[in-house]
CSV table of C-alpha atoms and ligand atoms in Angstrom, one decimal:
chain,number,residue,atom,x,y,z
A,1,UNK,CA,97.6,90.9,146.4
A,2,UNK,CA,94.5,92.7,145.4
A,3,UNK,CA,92.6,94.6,148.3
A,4,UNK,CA,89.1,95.7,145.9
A,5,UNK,CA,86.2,93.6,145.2
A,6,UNK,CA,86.7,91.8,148.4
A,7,UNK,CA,83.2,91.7,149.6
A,8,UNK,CA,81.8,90.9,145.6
A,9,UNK,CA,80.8,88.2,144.1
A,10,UNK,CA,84.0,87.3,142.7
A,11,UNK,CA,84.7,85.8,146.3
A,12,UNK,CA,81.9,83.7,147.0
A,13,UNK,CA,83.0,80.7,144.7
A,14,UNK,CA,86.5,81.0,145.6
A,15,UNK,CA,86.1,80.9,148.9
A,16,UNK,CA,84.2,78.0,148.2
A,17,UNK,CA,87.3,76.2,147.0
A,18,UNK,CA,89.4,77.8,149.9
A,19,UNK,CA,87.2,76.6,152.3
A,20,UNK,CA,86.8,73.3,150.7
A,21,UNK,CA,90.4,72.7,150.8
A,22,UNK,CA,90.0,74.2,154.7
A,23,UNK,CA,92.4,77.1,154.1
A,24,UNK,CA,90.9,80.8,153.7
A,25,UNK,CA,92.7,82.0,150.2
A,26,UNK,CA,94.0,85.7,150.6
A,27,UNK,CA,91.9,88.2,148.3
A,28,UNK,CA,95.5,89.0,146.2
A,29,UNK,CA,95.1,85.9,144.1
A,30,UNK,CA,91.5,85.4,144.4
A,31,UNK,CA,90.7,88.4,142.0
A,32,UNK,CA,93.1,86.7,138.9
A,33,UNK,CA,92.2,83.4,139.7
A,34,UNK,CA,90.3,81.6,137.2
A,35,UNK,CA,89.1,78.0,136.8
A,36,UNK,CA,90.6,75.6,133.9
A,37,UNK,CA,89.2,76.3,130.9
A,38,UNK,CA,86.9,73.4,129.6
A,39,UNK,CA,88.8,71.2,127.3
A,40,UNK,CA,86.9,70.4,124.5
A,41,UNK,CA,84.9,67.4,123.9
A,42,UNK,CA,87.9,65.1,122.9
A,43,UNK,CA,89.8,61.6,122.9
A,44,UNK,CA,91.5,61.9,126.3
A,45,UNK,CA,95.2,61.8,124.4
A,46,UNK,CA,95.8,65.4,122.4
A,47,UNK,CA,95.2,64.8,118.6
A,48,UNK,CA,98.1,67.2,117.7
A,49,UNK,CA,101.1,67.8,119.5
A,50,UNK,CA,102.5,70.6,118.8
A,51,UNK,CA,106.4,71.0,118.4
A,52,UNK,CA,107.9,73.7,120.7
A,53,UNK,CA,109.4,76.0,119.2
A,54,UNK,CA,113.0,75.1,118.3
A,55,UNK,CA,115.9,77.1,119.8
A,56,UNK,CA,119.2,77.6,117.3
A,57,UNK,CA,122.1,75.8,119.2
A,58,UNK,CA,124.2,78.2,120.7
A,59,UNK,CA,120.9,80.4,121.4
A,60,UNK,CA,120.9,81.6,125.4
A,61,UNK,CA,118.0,80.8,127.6
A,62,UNK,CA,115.2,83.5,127.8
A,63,UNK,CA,113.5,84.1,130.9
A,64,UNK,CA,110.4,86.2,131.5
A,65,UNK,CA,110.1,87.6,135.2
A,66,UNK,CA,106.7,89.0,135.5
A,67,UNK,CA,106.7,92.0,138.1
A,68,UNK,CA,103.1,91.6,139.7
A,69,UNK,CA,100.4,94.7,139.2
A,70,UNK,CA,102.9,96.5,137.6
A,71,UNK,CA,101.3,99.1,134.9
A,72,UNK,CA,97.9,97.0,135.5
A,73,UNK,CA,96.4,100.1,134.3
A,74,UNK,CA,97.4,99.4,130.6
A,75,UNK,CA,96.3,96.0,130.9
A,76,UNK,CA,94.3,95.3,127.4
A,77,UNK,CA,90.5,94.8,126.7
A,78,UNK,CA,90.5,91.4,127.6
A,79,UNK,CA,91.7,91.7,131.2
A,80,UNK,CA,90.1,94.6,131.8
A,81,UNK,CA,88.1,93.8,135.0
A,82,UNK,CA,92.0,93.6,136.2
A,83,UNK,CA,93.2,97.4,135.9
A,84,UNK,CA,92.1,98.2,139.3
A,85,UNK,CA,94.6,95.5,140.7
A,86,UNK,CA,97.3,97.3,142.0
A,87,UNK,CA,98.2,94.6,144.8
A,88,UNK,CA,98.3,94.8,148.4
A,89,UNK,CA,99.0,98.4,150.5
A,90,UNK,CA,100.1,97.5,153.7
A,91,UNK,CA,101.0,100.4,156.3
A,92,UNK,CA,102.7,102.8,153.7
A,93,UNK,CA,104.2,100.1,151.0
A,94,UNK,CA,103.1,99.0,148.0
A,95,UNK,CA,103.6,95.5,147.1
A,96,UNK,CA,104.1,96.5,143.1
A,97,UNK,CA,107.1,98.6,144.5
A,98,UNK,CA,108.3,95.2,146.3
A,99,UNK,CA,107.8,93.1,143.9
A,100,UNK,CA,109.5,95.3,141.1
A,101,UNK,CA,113.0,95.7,143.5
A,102,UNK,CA,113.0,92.2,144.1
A,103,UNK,CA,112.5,91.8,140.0
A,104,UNK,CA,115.1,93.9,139.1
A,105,UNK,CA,118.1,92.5,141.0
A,106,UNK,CA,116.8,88.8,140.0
A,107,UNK,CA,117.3,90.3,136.6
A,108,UNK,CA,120.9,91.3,137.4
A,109,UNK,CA,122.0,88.3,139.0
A,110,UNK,CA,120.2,86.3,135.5
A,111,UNK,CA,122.0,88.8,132.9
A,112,UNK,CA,125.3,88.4,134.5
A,113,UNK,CA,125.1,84.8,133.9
A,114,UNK,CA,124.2,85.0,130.6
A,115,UNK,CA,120.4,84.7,129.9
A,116,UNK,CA,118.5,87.2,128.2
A,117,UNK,CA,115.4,88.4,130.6
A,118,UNK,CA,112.2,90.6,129.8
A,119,UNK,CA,111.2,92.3,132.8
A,120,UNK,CA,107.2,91.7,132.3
A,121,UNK,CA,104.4,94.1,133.5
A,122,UNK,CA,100.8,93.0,134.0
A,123,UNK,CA,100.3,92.6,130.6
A,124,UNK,CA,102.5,89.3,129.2
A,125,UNK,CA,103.2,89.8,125.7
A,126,UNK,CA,101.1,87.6,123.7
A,127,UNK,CA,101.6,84.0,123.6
A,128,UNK,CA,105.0,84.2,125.4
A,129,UNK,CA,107.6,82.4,124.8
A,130,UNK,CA,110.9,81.6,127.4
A,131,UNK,CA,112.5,78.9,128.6
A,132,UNK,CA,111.2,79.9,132.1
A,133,UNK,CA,108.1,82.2,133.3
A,134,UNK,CA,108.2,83.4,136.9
A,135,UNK,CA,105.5,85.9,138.1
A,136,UNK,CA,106.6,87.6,141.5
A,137,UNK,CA,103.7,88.9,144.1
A,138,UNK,CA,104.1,89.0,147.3
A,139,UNK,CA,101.1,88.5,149.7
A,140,UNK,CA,98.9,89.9,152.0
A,141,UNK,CA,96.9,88.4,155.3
A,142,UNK,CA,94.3,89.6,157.8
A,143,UNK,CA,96.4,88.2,160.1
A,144,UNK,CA,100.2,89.1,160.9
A,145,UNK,CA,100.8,85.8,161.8
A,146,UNK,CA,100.6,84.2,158.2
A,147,UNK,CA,104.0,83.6,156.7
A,148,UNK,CA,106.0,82.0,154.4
A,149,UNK,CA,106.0,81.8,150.1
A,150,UNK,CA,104.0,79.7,147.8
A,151,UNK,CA,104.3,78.4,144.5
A,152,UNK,CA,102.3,77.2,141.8
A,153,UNK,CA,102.3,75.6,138.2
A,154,UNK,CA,99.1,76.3,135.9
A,155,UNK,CA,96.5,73.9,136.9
A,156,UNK,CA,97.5,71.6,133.5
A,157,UNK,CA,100.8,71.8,134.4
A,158,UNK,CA,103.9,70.5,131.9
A,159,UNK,CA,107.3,68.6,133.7
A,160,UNK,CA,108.7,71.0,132.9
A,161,UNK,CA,107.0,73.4,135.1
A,162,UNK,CA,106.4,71.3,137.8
A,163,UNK,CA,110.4,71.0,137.8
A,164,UNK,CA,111.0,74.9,137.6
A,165,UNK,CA,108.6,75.1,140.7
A,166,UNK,CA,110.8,72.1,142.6
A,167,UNK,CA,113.9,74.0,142.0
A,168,UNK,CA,112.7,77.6,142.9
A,169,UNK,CA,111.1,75.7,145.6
A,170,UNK,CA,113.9,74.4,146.7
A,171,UNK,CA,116.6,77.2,146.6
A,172,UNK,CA,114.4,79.7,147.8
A,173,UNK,CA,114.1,78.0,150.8
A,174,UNK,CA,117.6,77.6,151.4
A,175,UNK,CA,118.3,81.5,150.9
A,176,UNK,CA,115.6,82.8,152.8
A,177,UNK,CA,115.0,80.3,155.3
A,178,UNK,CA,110.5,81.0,154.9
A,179,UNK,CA,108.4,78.3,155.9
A,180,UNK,CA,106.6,76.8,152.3
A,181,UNK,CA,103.0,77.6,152.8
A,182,UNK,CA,101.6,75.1,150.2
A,183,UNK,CA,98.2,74.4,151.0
A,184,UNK,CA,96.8,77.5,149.3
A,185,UNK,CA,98.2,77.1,145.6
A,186,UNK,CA,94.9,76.3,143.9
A,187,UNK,CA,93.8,79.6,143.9
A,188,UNK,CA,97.2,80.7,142.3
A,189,UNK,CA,97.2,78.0,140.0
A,190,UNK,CA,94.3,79.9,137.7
A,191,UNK,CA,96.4,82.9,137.5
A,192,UNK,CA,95.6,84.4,134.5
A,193,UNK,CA,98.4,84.8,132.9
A,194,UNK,CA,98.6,81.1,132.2
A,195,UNK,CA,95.7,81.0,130.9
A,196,UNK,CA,96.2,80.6,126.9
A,197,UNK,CA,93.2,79.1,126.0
A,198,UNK,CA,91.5,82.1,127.0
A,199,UNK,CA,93.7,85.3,126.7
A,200,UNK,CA,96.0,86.4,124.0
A,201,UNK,CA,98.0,88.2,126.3
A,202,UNK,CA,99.2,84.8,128.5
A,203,UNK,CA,102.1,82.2,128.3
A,204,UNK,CA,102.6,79.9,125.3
A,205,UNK,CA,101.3,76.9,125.8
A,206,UNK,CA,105.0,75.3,126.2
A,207,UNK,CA,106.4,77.8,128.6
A,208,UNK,CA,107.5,76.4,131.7
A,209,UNK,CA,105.5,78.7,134.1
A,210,UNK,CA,105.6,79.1,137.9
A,211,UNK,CA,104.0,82.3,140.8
A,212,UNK,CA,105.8,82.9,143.4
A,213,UNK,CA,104.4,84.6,147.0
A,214,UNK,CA,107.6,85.7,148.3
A,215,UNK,CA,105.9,86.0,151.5
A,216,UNK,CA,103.7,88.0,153.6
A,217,UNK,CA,103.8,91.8,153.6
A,218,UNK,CA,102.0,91.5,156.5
A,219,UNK,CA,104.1,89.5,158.6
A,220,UNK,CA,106.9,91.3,160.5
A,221,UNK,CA,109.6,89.0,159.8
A,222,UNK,CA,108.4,88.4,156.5
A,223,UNK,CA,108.2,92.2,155.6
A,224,UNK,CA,111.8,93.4,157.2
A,225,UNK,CA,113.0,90.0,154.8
A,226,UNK,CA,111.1,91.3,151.9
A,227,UNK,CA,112.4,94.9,152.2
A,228,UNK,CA,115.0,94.8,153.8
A,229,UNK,CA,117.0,92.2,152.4
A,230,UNK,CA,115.7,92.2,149.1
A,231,UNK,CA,119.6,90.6,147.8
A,232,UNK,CA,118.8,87.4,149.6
A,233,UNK,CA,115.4,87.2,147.9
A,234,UNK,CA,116.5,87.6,144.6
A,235,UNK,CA,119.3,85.5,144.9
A,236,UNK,CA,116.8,82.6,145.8
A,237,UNK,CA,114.8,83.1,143.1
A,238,UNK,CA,117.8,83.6,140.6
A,239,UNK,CA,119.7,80.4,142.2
A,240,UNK,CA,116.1,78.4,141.4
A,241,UNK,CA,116.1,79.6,138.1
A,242,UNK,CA,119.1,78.6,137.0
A,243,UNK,CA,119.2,75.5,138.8
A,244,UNK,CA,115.5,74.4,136.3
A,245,UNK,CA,117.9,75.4,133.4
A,246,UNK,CA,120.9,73.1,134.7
A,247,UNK,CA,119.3,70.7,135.4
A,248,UNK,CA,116.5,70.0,132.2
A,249,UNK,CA,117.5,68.4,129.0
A,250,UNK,CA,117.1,70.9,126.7
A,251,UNK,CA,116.3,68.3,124.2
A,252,UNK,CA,113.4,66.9,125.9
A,253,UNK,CA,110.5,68.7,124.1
A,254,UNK,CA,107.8,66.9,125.5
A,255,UNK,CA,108.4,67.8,128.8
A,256,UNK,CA,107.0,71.2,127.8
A,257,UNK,CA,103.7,69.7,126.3
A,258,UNK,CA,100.9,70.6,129.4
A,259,UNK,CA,98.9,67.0,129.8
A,260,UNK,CA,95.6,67.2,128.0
A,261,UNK,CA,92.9,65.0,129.4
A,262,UNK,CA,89.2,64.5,129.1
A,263,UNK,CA,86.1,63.7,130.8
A,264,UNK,CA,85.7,61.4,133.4
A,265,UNK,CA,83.3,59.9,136.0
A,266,UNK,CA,83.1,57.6,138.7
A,267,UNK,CA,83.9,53.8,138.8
A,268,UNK,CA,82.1,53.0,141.8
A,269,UNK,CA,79.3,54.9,144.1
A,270,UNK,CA,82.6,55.1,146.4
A,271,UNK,CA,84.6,57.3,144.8
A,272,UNK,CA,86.7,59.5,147.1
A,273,UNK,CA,88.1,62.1,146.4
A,274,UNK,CA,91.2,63.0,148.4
A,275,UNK,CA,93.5,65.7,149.7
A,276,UNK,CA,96.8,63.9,148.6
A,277,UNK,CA,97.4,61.6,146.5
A,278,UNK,CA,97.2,58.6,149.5
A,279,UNK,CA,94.8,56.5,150.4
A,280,UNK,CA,95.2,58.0,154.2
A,281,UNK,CA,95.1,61.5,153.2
A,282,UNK,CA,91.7,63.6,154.6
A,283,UNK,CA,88.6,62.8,152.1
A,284,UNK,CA,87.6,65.8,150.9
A,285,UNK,CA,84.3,64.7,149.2
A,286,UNK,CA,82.5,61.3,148.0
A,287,UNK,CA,81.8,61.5,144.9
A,288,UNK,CA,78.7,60.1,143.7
A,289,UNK,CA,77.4,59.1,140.2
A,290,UNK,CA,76.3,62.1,139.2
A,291,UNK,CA,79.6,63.7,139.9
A,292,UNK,CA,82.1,64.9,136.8
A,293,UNK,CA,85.6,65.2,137.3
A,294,UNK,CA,88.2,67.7,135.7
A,295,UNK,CA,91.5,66.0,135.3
A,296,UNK,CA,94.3,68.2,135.1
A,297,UNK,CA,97.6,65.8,136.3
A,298,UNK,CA,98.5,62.1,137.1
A,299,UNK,CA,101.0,60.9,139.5
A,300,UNK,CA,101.5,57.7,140.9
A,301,UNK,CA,98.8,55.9,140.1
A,302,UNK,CA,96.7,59.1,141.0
A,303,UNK,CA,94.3,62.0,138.8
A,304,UNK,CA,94.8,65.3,140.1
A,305,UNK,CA,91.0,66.6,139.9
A,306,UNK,CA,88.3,69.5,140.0
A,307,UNK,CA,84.7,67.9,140.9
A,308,UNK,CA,81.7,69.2,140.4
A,309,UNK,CA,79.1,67.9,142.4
A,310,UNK,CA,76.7,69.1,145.3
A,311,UNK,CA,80.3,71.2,145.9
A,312,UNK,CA,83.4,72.0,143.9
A,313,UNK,CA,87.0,70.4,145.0
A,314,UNK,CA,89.9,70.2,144.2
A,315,UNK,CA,92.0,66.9,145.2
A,316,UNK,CA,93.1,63.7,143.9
A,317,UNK,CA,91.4,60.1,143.2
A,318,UNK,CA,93.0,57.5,142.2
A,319,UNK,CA,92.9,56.7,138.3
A,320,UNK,CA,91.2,53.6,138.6
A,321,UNK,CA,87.9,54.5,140.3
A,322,UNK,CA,87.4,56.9,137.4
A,323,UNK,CA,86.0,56.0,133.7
A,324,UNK,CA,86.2,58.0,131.0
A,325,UNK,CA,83.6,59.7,129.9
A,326,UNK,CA,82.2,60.6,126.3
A,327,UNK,CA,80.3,63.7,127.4
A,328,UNK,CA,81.4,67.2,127.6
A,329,UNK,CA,83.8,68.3,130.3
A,330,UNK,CA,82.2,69.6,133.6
A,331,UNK,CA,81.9,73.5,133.0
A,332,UNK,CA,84.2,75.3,135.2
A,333,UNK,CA,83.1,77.0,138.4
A,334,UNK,CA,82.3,80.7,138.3
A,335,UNK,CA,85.1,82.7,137.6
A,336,UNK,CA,86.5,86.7,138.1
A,337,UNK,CA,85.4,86.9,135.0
A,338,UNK,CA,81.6,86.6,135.2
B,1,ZN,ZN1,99.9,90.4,144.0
């Protein structure tokens, strides 16, 4: 949660997407967010693969728990414009304080059961490396009455990631009984500490990564959850944790590799673009011939997509109304950065 800037332009073109998607973002992960960085002008399979890096048998599994805002102040030159991002303040509490408490006892409950953890301010060590990433924010709302946690993966986002965020998902549900609120995640998913490409101080590529809201300071019931029963939070996350690391195949390097796509256009005048990957779900925009589309996932039969047209989307199309395209990537949207 970040409460400056709120009325500057870094808004305007997330709200944009927010709005686009129908769901008004909160400001906290509006001022990190930034768009996919353009991937270059290239096949739509990666050229080189890189290996991950290799683990000696017998090595225990590293995870990195990034405590949101904390020390933002020492964040380096090239996340400057984020030092005055201390998070939410919400009637007397912090949410770094929050988020640091329910940090520290997900670190216990990890250490006891064997994995090494680095406790991770604002600034992430460059290029990263773990078998797990998990930044913890909690949230913030101009209205009491929004609850519940959210995840996301980076928008180019690896099985393995999407896993971790199925797992956490999943157990931190069960332990804290909070509604999912999913419908907000795109503005997570350009967190910028995922963003490799563009800062040294971010993730590895390969590092299964994953933000967590653990709810809404904001909220009553969410709040007295949040800090009053901070054990049952932490033990959610922790139990999600280690269920991604029971249940991968450590041997399966590739699902660490992000998909790597390229440029692509529409088949047809009739392109739709879609909030789900169904040919019921809502149409978010018609695409027309002049529109470029960003691919950052496939499923099903269906491209995960930013378009750039009269408006920027976000949503999905299904992968055979779209062509490939020789010409550069659609620049990104405006980001916190300009
Ligand atoms: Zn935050």
């Amino acid at each position: 949660m970040h409460r400056t800037h709120v009325l500057s332009h870094l808004v305007a073109p997330a709200l944009f997407l927010a709005v686009a998607l129908g769901a008004l973002a909160p400001a906290s992960t509006l001022a990190q967010q930034e768009p996919p960085a353009p991937t270059p002008a290239t096949p739509s399979v990666p050229t080189v693969i890189p290996t991950p890096t290799p683990r000696p048998a017998g090595t225990p599994p590293r995870v990195g728990l990034q405590v949101g805002h904390w020390k933002s102040n020492e964040l380096p030159d090239e996340l400057s414009r984020l030092r005055t991002s201390t998070g939410a303040y919400v009637r007397g509490l912090a949410e770094v304080d929050v988020n640091l408490d329910i940090a520290r006892r997900v670190a216990a409950l990890l250490t006891a059961q064997g994995i090494v953890v680095d406790l991770i301010p604002a600034t992430v060590p460059p290029s990263y490396d773990a078998d797990a990433f998990v930044a913890i924010h909690a949230d913030g709302s101009s209205s009491s009455r929004a609850r519940g946690f959210k995840l996301a993966t980076p928008w180019r986002t690896s099985r393995a990631s999407q896993h971790l965020l199925e797992a956490l998902s999943a157990e931190y549900a069960a332990a804290t009984r909070l509604p999912r609120d999913g419908g907000i995640t795109v503005n997570m998913r350009g967190y910028y500490a995922f963003n490799y490409r563009r800062h040294t101080h971010a993730i590895a590529r390969t590092t299964p990564a994953v933000i967590l809201e653990t709810g809404f300071l904001t909220n009553p019931a969410d709040r007295a959850l949040l800090t009053g029963q901070p054990d049952i939070v932490a033990a959610g996350i922790a139990n999600g944790i280690l269920r991604y690391l029971r249940e991968r195949d450590p041997s399966d390097g590739a699902a660490l590799i992000p998909p790597e796509f390229g440029s692509y256009r529409a088949a047809s005048p009739t392109v739709a673009v879609r909030a789900a990957p169904s040919d019921t779900a809502r149409v978010l925009l018609q695409a027309t011939p002049e529109s470029r589309f960003f691919v950052f996932r496939e499923r099903d039969g269906w491209f995960e997509v930013m378009v750039r047209g009269n408006r920027t989307v976000t949503g999905w199309v299904r992968v055979s109304d779209l062509v490939a395209s020789n010409e550069p990537p659609p620049a990104p949207p405006p980001s916190s950065d300009s």
